[in-house]
PDB file of C-alpha atoms and ligand atoms in Angstrom:
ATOM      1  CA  UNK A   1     130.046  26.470  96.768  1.00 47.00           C
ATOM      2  CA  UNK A   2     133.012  28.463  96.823  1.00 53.00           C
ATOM      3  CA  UNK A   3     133.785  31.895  95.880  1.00 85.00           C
ATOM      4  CA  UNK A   4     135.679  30.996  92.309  1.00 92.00           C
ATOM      5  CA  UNK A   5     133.176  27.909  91.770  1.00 93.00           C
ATOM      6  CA  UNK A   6     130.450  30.640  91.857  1.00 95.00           C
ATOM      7  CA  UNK A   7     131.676  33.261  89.934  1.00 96.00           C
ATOM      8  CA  UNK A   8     132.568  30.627  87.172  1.00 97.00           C
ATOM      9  CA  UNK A   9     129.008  29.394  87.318  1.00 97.00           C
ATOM     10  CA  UNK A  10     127.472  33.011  87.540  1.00 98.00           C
ATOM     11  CA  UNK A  11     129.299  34.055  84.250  1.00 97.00           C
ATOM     12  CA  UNK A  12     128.686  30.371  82.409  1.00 98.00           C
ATOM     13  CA  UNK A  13     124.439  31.364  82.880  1.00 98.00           C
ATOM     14  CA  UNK A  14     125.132  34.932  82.545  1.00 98.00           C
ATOM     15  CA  UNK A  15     126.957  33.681  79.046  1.00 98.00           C
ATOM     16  CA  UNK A  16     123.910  31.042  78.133  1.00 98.00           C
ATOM     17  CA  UNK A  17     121.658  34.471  79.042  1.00 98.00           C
ATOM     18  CA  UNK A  18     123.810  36.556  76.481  1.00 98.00           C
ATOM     19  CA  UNK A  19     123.671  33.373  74.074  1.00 98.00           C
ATOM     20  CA  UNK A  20     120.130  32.715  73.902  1.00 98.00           C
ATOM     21  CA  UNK A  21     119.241  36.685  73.693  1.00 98.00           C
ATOM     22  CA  UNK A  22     117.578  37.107  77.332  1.00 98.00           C
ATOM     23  CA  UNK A  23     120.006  39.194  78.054  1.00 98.00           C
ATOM     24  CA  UNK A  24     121.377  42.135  74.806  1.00 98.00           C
ATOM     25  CA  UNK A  25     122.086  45.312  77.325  1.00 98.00           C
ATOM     26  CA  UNK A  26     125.988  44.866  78.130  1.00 98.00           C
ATOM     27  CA  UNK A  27     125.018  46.748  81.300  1.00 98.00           C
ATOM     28  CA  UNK A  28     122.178  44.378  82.018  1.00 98.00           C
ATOM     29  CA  UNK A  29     124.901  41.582  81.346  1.00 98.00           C
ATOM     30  CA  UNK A  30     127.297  43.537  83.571  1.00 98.00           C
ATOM     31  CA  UNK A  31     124.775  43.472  86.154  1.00 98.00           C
ATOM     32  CA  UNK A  32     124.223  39.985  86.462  1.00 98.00           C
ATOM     33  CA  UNK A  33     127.895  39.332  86.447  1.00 98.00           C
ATOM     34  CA  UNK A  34     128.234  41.406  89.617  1.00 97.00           C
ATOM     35  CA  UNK A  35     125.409  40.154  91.376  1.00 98.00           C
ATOM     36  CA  UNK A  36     126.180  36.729  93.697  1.00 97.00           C
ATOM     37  CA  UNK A  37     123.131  34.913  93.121  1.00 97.00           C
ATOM     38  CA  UNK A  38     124.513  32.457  95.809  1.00 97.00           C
ATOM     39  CA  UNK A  39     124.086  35.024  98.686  1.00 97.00           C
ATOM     40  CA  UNK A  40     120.468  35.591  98.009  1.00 97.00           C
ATOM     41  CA  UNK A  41     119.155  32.506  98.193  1.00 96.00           C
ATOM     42  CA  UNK A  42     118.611  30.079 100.806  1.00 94.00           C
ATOM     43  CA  UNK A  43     119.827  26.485 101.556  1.00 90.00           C
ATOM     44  CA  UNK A  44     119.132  23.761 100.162  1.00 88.00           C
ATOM     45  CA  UNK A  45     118.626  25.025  97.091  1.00 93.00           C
ATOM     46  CA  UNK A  46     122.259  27.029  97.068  1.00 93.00           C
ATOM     47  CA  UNK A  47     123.877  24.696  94.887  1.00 94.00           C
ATOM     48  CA  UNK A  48     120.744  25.211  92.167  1.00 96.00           C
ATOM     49  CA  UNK A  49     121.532  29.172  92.594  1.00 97.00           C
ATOM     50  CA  UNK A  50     123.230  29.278  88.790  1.00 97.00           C
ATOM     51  CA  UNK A  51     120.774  26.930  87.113  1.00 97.00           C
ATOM     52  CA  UNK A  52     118.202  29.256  84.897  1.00 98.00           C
ATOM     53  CA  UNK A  53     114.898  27.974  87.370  1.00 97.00           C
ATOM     54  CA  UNK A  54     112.720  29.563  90.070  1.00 96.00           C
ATOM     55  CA  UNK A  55     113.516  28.430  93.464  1.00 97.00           C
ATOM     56  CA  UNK A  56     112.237  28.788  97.053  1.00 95.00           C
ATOM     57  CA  UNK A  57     113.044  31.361  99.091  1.00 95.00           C
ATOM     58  CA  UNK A  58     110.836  30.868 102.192  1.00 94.00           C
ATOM     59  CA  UNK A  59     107.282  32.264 103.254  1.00 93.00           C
ATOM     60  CA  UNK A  60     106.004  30.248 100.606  1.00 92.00           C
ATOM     61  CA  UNK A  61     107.695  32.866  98.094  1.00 94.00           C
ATOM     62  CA  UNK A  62     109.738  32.442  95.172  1.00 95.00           C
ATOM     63  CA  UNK A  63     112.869  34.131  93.641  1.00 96.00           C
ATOM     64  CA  UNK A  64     112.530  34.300  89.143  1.00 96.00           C
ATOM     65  CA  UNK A  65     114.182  32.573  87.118  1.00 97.00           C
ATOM     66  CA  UNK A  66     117.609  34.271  85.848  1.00 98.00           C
ATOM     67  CA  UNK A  67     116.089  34.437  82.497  1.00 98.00           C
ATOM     68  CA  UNK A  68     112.402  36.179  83.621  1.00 98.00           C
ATOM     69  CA  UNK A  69     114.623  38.740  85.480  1.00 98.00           C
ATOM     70  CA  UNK A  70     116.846  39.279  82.349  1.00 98.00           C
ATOM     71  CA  UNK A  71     113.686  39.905  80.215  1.00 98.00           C
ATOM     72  CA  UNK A  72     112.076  42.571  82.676  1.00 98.00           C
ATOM     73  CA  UNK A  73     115.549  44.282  83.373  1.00 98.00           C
ATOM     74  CA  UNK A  74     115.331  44.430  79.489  1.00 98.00           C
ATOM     75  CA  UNK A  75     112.329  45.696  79.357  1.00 98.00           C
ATOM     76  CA  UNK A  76     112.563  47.988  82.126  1.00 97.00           C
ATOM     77  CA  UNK A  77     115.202  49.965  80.509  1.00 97.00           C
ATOM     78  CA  UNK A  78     116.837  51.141  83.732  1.00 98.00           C
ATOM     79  CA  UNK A  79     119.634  54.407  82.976  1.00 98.00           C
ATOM     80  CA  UNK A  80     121.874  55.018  85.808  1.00 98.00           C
ATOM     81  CA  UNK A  81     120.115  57.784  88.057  1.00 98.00           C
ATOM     82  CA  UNK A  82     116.628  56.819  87.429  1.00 98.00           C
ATOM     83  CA  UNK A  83     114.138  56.588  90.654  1.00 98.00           C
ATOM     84  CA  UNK A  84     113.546  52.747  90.696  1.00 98.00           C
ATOM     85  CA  UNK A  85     110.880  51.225  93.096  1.00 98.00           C
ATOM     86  CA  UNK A  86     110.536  47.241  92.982  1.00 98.00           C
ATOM     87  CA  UNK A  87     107.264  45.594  94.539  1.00 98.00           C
ATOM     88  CA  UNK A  88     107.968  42.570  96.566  1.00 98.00           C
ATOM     89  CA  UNK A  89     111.828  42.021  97.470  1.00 98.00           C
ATOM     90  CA  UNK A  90     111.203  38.723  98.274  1.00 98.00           C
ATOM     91  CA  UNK A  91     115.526  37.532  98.320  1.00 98.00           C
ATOM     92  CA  UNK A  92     116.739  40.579  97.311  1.00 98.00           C
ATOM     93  CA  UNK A  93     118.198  39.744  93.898  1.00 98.00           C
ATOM     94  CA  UNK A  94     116.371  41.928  91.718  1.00 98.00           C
ATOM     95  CA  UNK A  95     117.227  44.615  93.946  1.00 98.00           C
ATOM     96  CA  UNK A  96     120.324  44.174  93.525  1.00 98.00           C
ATOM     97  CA  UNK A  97     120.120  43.911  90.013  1.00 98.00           C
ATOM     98  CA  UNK A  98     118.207  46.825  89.822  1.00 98.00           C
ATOM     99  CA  UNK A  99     120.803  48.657  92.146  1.00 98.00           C
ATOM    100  CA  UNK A 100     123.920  48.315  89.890  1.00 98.00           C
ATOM    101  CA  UNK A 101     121.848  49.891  86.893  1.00 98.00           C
ATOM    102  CA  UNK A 102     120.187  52.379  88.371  1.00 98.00           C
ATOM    103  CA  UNK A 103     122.564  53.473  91.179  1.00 97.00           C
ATOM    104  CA  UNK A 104     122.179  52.085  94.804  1.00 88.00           C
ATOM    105  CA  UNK A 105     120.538  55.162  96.362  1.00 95.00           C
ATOM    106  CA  UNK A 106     118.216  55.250  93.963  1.00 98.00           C
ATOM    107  CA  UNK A 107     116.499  51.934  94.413  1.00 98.00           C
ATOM    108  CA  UNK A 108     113.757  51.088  97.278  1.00 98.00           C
ATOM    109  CA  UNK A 109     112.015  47.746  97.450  1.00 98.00           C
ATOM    110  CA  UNK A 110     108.830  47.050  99.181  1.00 98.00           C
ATOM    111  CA  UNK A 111     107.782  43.486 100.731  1.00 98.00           C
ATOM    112  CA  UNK A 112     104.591  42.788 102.769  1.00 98.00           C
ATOM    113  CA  UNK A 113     106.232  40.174 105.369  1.00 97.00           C
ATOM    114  CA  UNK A 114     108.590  41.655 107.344  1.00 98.00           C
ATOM    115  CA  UNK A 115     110.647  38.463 108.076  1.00 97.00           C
ATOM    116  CA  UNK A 116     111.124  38.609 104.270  1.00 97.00           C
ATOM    117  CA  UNK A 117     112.078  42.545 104.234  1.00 98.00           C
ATOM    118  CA  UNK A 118     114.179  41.438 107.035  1.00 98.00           C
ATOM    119  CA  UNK A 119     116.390  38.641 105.329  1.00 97.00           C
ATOM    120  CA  UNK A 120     116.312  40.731 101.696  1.00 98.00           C
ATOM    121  CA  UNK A 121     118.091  43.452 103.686  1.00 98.00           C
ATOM    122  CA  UNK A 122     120.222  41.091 105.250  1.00 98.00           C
ATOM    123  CA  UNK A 123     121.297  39.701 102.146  1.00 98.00           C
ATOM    124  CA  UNK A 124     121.711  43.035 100.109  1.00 98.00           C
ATOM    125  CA  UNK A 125     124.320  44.156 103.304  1.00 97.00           C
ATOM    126  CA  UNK A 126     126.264  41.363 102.426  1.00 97.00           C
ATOM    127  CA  UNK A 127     126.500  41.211  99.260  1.00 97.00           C
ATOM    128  CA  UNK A 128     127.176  45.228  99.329  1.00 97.00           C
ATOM    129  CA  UNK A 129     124.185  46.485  98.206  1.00 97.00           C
ATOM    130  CA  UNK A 130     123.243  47.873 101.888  1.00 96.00           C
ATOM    131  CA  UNK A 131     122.360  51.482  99.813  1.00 97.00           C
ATOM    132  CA  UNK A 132     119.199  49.703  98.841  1.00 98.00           C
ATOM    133  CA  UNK A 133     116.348  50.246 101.011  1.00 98.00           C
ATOM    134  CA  UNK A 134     114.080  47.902 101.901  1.00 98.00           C
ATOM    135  CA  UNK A 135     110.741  48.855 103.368  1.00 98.00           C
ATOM    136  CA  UNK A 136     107.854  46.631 104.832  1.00 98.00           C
ATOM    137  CA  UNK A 137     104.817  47.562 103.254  1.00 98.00           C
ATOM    138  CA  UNK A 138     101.565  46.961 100.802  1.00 98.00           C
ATOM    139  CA  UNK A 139     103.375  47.284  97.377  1.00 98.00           C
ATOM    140  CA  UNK A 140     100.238  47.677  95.458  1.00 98.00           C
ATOM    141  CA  UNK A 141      99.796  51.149  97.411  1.00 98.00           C
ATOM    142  CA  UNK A 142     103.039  51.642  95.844  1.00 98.00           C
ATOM    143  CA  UNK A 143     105.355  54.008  98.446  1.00 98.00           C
ATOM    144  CA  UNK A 144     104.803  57.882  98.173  1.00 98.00           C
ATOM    145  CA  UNK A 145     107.404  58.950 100.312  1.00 97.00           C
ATOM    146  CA  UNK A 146     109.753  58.260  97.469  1.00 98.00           C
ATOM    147  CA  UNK A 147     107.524  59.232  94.753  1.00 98.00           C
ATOM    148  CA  UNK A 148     108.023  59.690  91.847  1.00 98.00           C
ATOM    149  CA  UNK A 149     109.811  56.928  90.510  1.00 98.00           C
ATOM    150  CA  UNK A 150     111.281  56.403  86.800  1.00 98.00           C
ATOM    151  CA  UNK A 151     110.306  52.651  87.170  1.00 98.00           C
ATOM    152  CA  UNK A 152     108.080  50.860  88.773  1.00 98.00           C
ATOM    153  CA  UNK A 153     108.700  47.258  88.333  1.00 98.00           C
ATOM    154  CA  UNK A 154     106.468  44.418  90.246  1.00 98.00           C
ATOM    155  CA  UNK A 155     107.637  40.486  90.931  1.00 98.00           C
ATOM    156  CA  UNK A 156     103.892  39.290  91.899  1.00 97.00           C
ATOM    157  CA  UNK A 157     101.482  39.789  89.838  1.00 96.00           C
ATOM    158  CA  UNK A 158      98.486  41.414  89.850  1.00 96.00           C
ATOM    159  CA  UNK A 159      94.568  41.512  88.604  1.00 95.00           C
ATOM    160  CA  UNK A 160      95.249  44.774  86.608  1.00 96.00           C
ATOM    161  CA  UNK A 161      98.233  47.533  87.353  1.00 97.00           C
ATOM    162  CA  UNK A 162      96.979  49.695  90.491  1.00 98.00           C
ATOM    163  CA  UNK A 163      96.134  52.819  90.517  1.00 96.00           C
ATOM    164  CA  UNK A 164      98.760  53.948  92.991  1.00 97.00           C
ATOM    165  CA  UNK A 165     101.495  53.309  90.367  1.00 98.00           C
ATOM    166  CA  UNK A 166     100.632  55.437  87.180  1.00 96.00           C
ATOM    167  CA  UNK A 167     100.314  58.608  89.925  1.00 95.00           C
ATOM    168  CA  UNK A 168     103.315  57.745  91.516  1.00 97.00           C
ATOM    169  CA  UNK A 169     105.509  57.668  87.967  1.00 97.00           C
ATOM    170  CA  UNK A 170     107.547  60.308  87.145  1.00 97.00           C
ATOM    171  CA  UNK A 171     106.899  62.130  83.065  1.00 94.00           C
ATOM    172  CA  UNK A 172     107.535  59.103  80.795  1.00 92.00           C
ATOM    173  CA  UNK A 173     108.104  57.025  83.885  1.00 97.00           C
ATOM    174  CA  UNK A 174     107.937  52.980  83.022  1.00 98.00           C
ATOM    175  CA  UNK A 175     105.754  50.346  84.968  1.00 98.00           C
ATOM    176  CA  UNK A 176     107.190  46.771  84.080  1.00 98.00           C
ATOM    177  CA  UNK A 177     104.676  44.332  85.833  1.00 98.00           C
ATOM    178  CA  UNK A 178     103.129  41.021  85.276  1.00 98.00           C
ATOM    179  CA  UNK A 179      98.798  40.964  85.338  1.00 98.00           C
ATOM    180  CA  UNK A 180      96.694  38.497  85.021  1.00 95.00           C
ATOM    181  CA  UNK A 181      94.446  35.791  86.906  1.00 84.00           C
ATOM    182  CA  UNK A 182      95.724  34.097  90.222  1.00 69.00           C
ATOM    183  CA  UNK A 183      97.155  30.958  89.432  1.00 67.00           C
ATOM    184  CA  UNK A 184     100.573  31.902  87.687  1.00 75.00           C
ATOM    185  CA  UNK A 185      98.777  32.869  84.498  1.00 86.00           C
ATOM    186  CA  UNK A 186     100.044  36.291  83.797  1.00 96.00           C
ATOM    187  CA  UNK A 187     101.432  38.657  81.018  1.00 97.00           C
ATOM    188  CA  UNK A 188     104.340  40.947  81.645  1.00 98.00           C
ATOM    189  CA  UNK A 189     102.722  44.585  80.716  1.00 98.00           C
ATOM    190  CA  UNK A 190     105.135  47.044  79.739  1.00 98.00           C
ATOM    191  CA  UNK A 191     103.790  50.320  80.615  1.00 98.00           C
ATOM    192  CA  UNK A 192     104.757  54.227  79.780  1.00 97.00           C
ATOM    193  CA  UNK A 193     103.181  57.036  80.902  1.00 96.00           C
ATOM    194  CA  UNK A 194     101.788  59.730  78.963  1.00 94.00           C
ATOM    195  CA  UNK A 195     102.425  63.718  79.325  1.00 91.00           C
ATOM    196  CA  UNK A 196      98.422  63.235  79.918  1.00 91.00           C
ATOM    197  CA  UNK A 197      99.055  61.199  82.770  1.00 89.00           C
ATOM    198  CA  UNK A 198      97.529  58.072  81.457  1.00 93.00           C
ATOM    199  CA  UNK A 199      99.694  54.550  80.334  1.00 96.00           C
ATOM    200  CA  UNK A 200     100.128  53.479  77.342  1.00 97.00           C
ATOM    201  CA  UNK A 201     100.616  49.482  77.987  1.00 97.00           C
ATOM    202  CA  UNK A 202     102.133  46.987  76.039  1.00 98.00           C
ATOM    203  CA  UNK A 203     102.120  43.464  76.544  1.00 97.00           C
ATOM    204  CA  UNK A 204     104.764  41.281  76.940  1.00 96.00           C
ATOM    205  CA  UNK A 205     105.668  37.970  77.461  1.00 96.00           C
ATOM    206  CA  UNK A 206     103.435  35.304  79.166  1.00 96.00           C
ATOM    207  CA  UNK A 207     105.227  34.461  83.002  1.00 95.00           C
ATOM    208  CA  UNK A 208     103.990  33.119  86.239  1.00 93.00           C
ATOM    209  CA  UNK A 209     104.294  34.697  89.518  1.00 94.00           C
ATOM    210  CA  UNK A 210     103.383  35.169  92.863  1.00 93.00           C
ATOM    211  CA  UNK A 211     100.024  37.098  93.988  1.00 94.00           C
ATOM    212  CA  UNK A 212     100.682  40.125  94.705  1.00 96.00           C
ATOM    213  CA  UNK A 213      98.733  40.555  98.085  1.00 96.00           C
ATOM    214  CA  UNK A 214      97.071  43.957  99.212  1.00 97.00           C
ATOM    215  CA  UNK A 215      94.462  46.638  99.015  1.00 97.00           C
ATOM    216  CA  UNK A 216      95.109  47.294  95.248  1.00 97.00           C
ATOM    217  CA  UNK A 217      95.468  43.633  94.441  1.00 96.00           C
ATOM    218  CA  UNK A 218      94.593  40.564  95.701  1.00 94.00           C
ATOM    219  CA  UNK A 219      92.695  39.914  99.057  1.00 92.00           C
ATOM    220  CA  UNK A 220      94.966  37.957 101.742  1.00 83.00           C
ATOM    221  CA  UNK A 221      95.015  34.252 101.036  1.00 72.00           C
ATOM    222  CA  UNK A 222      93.593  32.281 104.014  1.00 62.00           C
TER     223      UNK A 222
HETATM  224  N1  SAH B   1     112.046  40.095  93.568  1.00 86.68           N
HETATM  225  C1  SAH B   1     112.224  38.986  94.458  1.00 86.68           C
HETATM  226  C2  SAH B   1     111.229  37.873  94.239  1.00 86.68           C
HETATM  227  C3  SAH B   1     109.942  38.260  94.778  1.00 86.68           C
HETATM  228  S1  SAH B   1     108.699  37.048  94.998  1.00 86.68           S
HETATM  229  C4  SAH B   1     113.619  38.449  94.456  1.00 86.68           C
HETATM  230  O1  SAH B   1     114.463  38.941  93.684  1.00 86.68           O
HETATM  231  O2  SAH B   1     113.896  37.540  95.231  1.00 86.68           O
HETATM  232  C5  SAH B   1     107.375  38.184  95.235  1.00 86.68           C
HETATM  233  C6  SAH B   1     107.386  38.889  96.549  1.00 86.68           C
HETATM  234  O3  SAH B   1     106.304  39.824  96.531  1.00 86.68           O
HETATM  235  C7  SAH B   1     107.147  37.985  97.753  1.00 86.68           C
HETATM  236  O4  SAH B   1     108.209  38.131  98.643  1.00 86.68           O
HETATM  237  C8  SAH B   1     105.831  38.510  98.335  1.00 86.68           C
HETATM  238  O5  SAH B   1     105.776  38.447  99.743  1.00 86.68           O
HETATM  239  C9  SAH B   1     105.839  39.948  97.851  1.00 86.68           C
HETATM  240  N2  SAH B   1     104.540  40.620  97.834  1.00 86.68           N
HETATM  241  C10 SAH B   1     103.311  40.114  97.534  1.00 86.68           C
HETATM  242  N3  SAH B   1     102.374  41.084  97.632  1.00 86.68           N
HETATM  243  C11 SAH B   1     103.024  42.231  98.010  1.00 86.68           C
HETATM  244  C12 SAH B   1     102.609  43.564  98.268  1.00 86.68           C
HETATM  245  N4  SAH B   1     101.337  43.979  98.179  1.00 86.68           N
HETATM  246  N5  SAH B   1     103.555  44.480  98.624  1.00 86.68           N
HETATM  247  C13 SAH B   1     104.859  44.122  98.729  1.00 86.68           C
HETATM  248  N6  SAH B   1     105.301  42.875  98.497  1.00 86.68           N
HETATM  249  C14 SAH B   1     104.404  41.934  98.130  1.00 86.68           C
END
């Protein structure tokens, strides 16, 4: 697809996102409009990159749906400067998302398979988002070097929100992260943290995701 082609599709979803109320922020909607959705995900499914589905991204992992991303940037509630730390990078994309509302430098993504980390950086540098840092890691540990974060958002879910994350969120910091049983049955929590230190949680929409694999989570599949 060429360059024009794309950004004509990118702003005909990122319109249908505005239109059917998935996306309200105009900064959430600015977001998506700079973020080349084509970049971040593989062939064959390129062409497919501005239709409003899921689709592969290798490792047996998935990038959302434009329209599950749009609901948990909403609910996320990112304000430039915030401390953001995303939980499986998988592509990239959300990053990147995440990167133009918070700031670049103040984004780091974590991703358990390093050929994955590898190819998310890859496509962030090319898509100039190389500020975002990409770390290979167990996400449900979350990553205290960077701690604490503003928002902690996960894109594979989890039995119940680890530990790891409510200590590692900043006064009034924000978890947005789907929970629930294995097979893609999961509700987005929306969670805030007390001055007490424990999270208040709301729950969200029903999704379907990706396990979220590691110490905190779910044991290794094999
Ligand atoms: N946000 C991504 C989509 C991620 S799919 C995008 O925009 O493309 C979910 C990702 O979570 C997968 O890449 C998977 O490998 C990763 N993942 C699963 N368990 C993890 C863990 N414990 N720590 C970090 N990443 C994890």
């Amino acid at each position: 697809m060429s360059s024009p082609a794309a950004a004509a599709a990118r702003s005909r979803l990122v319109e249908d996102l505005v239109g059917s109320r998935y996306v309200q922020d105009p900064r959430v909607r600015e977001a998506f409009l700079r973020v080349p959705r084509e970049l971040f995900v593989p062939e064959p499914s390129r062409r497919d990159a501005y239709v409003d589905v899921p689709l592969p991204i290798g490792w047996g992992q998935t990038i959302s749906a434009p329209s599950m991303i749009a609901i948990m940037l909403e609910e996320a509630t990112v304000r430039s400067g915030e401390r953001v730390l995303e939980v499986g990078s998988g592509s990239g994309y959300h990053a990147a998302l995440l990167s133009c509302l918070a700031g670049p430098a103040n984004v780091v993504t974590i991703e358990r398979i390093p050929d994955l980390a590898a190819r998310a950086r890859q496509n962030l540098a090319q898509a100039g988002f190389e500020a975002v840092e990409v770390v290979v890691g167990d996400g449900s540990l979350g990553h205290p070097s960077r701690a604490p974060y503003d928002i902690i958002l996960a894109t594979a879910g989890a039995p119940r929100i680890p530990e790891p994350w409510a200590a590692q969120l900043a006064p009034a910091g924000r978890i947005v992260a789907p929970v629930g049983p294995r097979l893609h049955e999961q509700i987005l929590l929306v969670a805030r943290r007390r001055p007490d230190g424990t999270l208040e949680v709301r729950e969200g929409t029903p999704c379907a995701f990706v396990p979220l694999v590691g110490a905190k989570a779910w044991p290794k599949p094999d």
